[in-house]
XYZ file of C-alpha atoms in Angstrom:
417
model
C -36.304 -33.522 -90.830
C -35.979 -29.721 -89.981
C -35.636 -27.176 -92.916
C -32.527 -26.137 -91.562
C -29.092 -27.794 -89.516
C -27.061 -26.167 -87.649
C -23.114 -26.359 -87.573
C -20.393 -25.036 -85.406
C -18.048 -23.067 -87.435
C -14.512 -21.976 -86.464
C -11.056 -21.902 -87.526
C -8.527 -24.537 -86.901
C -6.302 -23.061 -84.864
C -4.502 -19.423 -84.074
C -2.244 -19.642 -86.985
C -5.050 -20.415 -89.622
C -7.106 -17.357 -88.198
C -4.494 -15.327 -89.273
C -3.724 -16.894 -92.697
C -7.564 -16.772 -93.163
C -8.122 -12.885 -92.141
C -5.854 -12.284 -95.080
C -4.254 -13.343 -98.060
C -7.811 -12.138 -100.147
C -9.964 -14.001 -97.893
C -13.281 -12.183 -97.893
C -14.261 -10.880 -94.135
C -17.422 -13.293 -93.906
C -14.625 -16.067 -92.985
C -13.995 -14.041 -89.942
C -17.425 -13.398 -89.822
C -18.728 -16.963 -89.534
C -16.027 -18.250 -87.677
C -16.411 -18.445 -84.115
C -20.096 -18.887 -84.206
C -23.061 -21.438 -85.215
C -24.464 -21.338 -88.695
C -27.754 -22.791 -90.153
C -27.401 -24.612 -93.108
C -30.201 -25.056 -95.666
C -31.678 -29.325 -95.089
C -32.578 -29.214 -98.829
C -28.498 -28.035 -99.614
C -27.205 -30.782 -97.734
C -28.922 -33.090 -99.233
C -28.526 -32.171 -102.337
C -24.852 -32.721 -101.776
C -25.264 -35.718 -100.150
C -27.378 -38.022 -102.437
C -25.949 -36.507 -105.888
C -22.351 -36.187 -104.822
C -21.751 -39.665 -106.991
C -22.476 -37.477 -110.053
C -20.048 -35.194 -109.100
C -16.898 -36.960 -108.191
C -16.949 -39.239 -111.194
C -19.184 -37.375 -113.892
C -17.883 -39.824 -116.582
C -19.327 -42.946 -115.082
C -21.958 -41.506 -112.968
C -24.263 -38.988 -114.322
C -27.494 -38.498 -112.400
C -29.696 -40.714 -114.681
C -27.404 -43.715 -114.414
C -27.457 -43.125 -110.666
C -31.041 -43.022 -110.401
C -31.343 -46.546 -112.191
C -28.614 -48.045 -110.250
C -30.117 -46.903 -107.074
C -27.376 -44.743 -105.461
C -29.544 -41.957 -104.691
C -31.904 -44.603 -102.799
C -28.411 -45.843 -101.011
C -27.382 -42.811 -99.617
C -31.177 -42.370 -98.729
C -31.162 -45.452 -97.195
C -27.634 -44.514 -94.783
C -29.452 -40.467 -93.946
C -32.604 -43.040 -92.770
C -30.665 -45.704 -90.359
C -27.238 -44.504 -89.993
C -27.372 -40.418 -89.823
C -29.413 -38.364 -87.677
C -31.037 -35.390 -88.992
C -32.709 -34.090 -86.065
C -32.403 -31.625 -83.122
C -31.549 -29.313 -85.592
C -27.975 -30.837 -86.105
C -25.764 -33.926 -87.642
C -25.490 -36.777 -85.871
C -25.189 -40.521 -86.097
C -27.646 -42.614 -84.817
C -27.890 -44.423 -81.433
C -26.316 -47.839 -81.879
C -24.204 -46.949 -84.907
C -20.627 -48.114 -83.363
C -18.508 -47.718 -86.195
C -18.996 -44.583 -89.506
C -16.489 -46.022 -92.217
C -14.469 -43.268 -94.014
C -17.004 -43.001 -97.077
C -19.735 -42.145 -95.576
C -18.032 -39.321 -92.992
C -16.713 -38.208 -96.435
C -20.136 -37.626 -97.882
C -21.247 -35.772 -94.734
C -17.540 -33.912 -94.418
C -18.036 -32.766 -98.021
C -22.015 -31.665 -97.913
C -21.440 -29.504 -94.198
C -18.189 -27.810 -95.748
C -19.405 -26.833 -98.806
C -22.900 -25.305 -97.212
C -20.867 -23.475 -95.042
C -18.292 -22.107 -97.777
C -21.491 -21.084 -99.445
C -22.562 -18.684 -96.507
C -18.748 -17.338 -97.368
C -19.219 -16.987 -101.142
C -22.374 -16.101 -103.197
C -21.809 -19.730 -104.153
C -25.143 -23.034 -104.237
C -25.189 -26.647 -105.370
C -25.091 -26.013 -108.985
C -21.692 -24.066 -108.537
C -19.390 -26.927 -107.727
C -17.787 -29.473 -110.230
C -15.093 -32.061 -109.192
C -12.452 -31.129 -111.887
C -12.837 -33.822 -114.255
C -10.957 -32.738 -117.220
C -6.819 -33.433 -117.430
C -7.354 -35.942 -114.738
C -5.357 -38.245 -117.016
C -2.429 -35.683 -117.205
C -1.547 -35.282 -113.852
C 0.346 -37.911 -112.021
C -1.801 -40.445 -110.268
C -1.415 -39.528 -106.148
C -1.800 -35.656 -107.486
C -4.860 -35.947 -109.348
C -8.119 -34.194 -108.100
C -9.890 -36.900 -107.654
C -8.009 -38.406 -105.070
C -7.211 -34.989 -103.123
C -11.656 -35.182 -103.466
C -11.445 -31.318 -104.363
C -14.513 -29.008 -105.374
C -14.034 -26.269 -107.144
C -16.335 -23.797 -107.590
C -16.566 -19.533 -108.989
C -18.287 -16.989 -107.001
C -18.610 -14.577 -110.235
C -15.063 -12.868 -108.949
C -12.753 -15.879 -107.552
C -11.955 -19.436 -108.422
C -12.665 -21.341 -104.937
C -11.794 -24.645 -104.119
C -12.311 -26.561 -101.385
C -10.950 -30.268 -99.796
C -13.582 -31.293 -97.939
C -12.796 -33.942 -95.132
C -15.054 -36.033 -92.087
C -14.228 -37.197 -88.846
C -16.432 -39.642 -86.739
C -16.312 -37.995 -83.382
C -15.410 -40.804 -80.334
C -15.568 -38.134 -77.906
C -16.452 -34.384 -77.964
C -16.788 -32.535 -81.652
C -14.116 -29.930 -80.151
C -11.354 -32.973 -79.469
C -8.731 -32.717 -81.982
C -8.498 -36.561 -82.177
C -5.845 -38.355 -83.980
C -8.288 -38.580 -86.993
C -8.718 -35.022 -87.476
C -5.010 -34.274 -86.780
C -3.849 -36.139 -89.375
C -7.096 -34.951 -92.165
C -4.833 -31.835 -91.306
C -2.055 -32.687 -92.237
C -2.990 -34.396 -95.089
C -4.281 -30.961 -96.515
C -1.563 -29.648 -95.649
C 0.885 -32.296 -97.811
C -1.108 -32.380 -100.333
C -0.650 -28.484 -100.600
C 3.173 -28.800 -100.498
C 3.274 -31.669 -102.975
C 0.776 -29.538 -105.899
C 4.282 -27.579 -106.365
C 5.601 -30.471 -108.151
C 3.009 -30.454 -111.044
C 4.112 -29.248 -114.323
C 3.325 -25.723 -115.177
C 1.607 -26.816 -118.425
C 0.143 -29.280 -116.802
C -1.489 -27.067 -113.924
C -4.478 -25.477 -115.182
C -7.204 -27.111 -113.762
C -5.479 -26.235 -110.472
C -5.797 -22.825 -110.908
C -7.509 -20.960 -108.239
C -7.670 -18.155 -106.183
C -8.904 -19.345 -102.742
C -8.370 -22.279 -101.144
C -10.118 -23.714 -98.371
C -9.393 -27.038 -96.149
C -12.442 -28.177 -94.181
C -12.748 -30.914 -91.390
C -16.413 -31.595 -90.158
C -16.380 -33.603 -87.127
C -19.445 -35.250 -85.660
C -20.697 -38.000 -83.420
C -23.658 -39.267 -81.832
C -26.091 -37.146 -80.171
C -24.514 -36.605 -76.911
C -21.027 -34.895 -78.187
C -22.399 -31.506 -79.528
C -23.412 -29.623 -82.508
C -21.191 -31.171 -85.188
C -17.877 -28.925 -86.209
C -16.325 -27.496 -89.137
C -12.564 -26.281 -89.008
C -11.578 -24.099 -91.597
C -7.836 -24.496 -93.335
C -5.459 -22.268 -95.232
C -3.991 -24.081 -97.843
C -2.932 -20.797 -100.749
C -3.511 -20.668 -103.698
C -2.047 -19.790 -107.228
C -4.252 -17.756 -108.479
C -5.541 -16.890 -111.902
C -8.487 -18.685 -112.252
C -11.432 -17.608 -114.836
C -14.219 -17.227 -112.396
C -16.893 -16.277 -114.474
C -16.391 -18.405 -117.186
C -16.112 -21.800 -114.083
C -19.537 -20.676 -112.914
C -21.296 -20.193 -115.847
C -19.769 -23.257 -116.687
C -20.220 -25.113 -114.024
C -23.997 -24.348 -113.878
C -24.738 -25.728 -117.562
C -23.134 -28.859 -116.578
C -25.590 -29.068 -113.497
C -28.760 -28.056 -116.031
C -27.817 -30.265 -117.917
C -27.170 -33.449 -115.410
C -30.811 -32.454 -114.929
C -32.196 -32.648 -117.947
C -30.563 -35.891 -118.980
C -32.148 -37.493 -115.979
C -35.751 -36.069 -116.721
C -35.763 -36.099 -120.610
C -33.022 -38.148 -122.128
C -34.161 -37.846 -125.400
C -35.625 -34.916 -126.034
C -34.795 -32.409 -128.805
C -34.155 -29.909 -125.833
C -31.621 -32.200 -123.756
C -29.829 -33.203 -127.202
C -29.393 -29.433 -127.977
C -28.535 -28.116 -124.325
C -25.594 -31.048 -124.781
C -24.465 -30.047 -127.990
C -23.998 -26.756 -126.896
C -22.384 -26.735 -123.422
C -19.945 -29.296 -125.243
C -19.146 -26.031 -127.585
C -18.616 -23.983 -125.096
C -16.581 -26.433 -122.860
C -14.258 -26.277 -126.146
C -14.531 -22.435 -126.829
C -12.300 -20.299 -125.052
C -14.297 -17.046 -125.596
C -17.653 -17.628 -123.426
C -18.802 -14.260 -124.490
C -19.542 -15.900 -127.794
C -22.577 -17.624 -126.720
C -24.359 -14.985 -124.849
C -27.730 -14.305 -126.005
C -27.583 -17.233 -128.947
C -30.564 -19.506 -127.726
C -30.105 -23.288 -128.234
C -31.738 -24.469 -131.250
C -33.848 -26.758 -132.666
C -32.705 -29.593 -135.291
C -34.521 -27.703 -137.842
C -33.071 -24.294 -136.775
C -35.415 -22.734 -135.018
C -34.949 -21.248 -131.488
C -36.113 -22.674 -128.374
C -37.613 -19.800 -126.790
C -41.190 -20.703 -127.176
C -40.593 -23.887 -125.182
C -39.890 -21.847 -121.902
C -42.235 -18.626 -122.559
C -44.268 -17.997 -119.389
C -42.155 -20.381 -117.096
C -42.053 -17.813 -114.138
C -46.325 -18.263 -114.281
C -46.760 -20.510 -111.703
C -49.026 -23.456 -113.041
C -50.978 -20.413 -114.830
C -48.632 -20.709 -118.034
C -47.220 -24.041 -118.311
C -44.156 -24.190 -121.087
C -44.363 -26.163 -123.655
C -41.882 -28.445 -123.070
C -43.435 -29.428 -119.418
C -46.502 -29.726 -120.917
C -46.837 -33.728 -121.411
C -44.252 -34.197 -118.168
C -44.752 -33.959 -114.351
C -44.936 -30.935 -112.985
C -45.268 -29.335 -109.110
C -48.794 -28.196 -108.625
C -48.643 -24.649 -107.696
C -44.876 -24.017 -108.622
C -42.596 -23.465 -111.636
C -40.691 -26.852 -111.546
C -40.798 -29.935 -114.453
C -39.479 -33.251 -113.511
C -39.913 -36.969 -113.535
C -41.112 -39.674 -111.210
C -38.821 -42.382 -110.282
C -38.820 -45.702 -109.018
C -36.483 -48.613 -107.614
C -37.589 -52.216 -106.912
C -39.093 -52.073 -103.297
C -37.874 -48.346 -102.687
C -40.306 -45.642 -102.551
C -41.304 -43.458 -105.212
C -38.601 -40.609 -105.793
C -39.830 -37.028 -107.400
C -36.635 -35.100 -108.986
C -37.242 -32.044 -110.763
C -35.786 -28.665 -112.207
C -36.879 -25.292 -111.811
C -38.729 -23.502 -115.236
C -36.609 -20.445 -114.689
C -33.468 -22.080 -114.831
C -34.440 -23.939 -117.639
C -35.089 -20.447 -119.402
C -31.521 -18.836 -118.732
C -30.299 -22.209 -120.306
C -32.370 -22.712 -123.380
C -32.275 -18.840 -124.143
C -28.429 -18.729 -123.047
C -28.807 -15.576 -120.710
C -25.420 -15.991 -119.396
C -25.666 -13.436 -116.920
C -29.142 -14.435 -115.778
C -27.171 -17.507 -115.507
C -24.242 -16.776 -113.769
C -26.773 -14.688 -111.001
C -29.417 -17.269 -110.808
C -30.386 -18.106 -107.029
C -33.553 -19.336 -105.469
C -33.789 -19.516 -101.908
C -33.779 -23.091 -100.052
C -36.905 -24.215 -98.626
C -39.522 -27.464 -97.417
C -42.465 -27.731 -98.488
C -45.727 -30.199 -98.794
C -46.457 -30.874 -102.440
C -48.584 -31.960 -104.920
C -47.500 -33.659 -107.962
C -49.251 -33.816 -111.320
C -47.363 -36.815 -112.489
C -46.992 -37.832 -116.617
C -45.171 -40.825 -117.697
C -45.310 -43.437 -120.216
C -47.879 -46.360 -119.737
C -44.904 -48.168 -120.071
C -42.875 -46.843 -117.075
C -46.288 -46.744 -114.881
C -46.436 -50.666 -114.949
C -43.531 -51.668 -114.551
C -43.688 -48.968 -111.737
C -46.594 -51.756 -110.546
C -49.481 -49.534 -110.886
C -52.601 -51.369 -111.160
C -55.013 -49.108 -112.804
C -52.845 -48.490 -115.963
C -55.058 -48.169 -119.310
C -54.362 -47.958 -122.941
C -52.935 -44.978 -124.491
C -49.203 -43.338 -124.563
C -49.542 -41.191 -121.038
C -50.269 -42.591 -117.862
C -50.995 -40.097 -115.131
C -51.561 -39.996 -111.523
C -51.360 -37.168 -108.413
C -48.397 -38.106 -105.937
C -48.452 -35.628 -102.137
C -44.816 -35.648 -100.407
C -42.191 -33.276 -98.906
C -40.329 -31.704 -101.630
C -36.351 -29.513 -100.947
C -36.292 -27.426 -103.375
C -31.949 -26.472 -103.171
C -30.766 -23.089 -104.101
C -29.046 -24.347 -107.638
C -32.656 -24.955 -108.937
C -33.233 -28.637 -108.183
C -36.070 -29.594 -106.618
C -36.657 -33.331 -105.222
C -38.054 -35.293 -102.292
C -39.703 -38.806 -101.817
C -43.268 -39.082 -102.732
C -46.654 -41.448 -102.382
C -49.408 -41.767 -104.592
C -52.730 -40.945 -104.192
């Protein structure tokens, strides 16, 4: 797979060119538009194989996706279904037919790298607006419009992201992607009808309709159209992205330590300040332990790559060489899956550096690996290995191609050697 994919990028038509050079659109849509852009592998596929996590947070978070294989699902349909090669998105040779959730997945991981090359905006930025679901009438909820909403530290962004299996050239407006237009287009005529008190979790500044269209490898570099559909307006940008980024920490963490005193008091307090309306309360006040003491021992010396390990990563797998702490996982016959977090995102989190927080970027990349693994001697048989001994830690060195995304997560199939 190459490090990076590239997408054609262009407006819909004349008339959304001119809604989109205006209306507080930032010039980079204008900028982009027109031409081909180069979109990080390890963001798309972030995207792509957590997006379950993200539509329906409530029944999927990523631990329970993890043990019910749907990360090794949409692994397996990116290995026989979708081609990730000649440096674009295709489907493979022989595929006759892509059913609508799987051009969804694609539609929704191209549109939302490319809205990131708009807006100073990464994987960890985007939730799927699960709260008042239940108090908005069912045909208007989120959920079924699939919107991501996001805050680029100034503007609350959102984004319906559509797909389109291309029959014949990406550039042919087909009936498919006609009518993914005008279905963004209802749907922004019919969010009038909402209650005002009932509206909040629609506020937002920007707006964005995307279409990605793509086919096999003989119809082109696969397309994104950009849409106008406007927006309301006042949205609290900085508190959705600081926001929005402890929920994705924390997704994290509940997949790689469940139980630990850390995880249990990360929870505790992004549920506080999902019920606070005054962020600015929590800044600087470091997560704490069950006896009362702070954290911030746990994640001294995290930017020391593998010279300083923190104390929390200390009995748990870790990336030779790099800053990241994570887990090894495992699925029947599927291969062996490394997911991790980076150390420095784990510090703005535990020490509650809101603006570190709010700022923090890392920049995509591919790279060979080594990992130290640590698990229970539990875990590493029923993972089948055969050389297991006595004692509470089993551990073993794994060598794979890791993505390491720009919201921090780092992950990539693995072998052992």
């Amino acid at each position: 797979m190459p490090d990076y994919l590239v997408v054609d990028v262009d407006c819909y038509d004349e008339e959304h060119r001119v809604k989109l050079s205006g209306n507080g659109y930032p010039p980079a849509v204008q900028s982009i538009a027109g031409t081909t852009i180069k979109i990080p592998s390890a963001d798309f596929l972030a995207y792509f194989l957590f997006r379950k996590q993200r539509f329906r947070p409530d029944l999927y978070s990523q631990l329970k996706a993890v043990k019910k294989a749907h990360l090794y699902e949409a692994a397996a349909e990116l290995e026989h279904l979708v081609a990730l090669r000649d440096g674009t998105i295709a489907i493979e040779d022989g595929v006759v037919k892509a059913d609508s959730t799987l051009t969804g997945r694609i539609g929704e991981a191209v549109s939302l790298c490319a809205i990131n090359q708009i807006h100073d905006t990464g994987p960890g930025d985007w939730l799927a607006l699960p709260e008042g679901v239940d108090e908005i009438p069912r045909g208007l909820r989120p959920c079924d419009f699939r919107i991501q909403t996001a805050s680029d530290g100034k503007k609350v962004i959102q984004v319906e992201a559509k797909g389109s299996f291309a029959r014949e050239s990406v550039d042919f407006k087909s009936k498919a992607v006609r009518a993914h237009a005008s279905d963004i287009l209802r749907k922004k005529e019919t969010h009038a009808v909402v209650p005002e008190a009932k509206s909040g979790i629609w506020h937002a500044d920007l707006r964005y309709g995307t279409i990605t269209v793509f086919g096999d490898l003989t119809k082109g570099t696969a397309r994104c159209w950009l849409l106008d559909p406007p927006a309301e307006g006042n949205g609290d940008s900085y508190r959705l992205r600081v926001i929005a980024r402890m929920l994705h920490a924390t997704n994290l963490l509940q997949l790689l330590a469940p139980r630990s005193q850390l995880t249990i008091a990360v929870v505790n307090r992004v549920a506080s300040v999902l019920l606070g309306e005054n962020i600015a309360q929590f800044d600087g006040r470091p997560v704490l332990r069950q006896n009362g003491e702070s954290f911030s021992d746990v994640v001294e010396g995290a930017a020391e790559m593998g010279t300083s390990r923190t104390k929390f990563s200390a009995n748990r797998t870790q990336v030779r060489g790099h800053p990241v702490v994570g887990a090894i996982f495992k699925s029947r016959r599927m291969p062996f899956l490394f997911v991790g977090i980076e150390e420095n995102l784990l510090k703005a989190i535990v020490d509650q550096e809101l603006d570190a927080l709010s700022s923090y970027a890392t920049k995509p990349r591919v790279f060979e690996g080594l990992v130290d693994a640590v698990m229970p001697t539990g875990s590493a048989k029923e993972m089948g290995f055969p050389d297991v001994l006595s004692g509470p830690y089993f551990r073993k060195v794994f060598r794979g191609r890791l993505f390491s995304s720009s919201s921090g997560v780092v992950f990539g199939q693995v072998e052992p050697l």
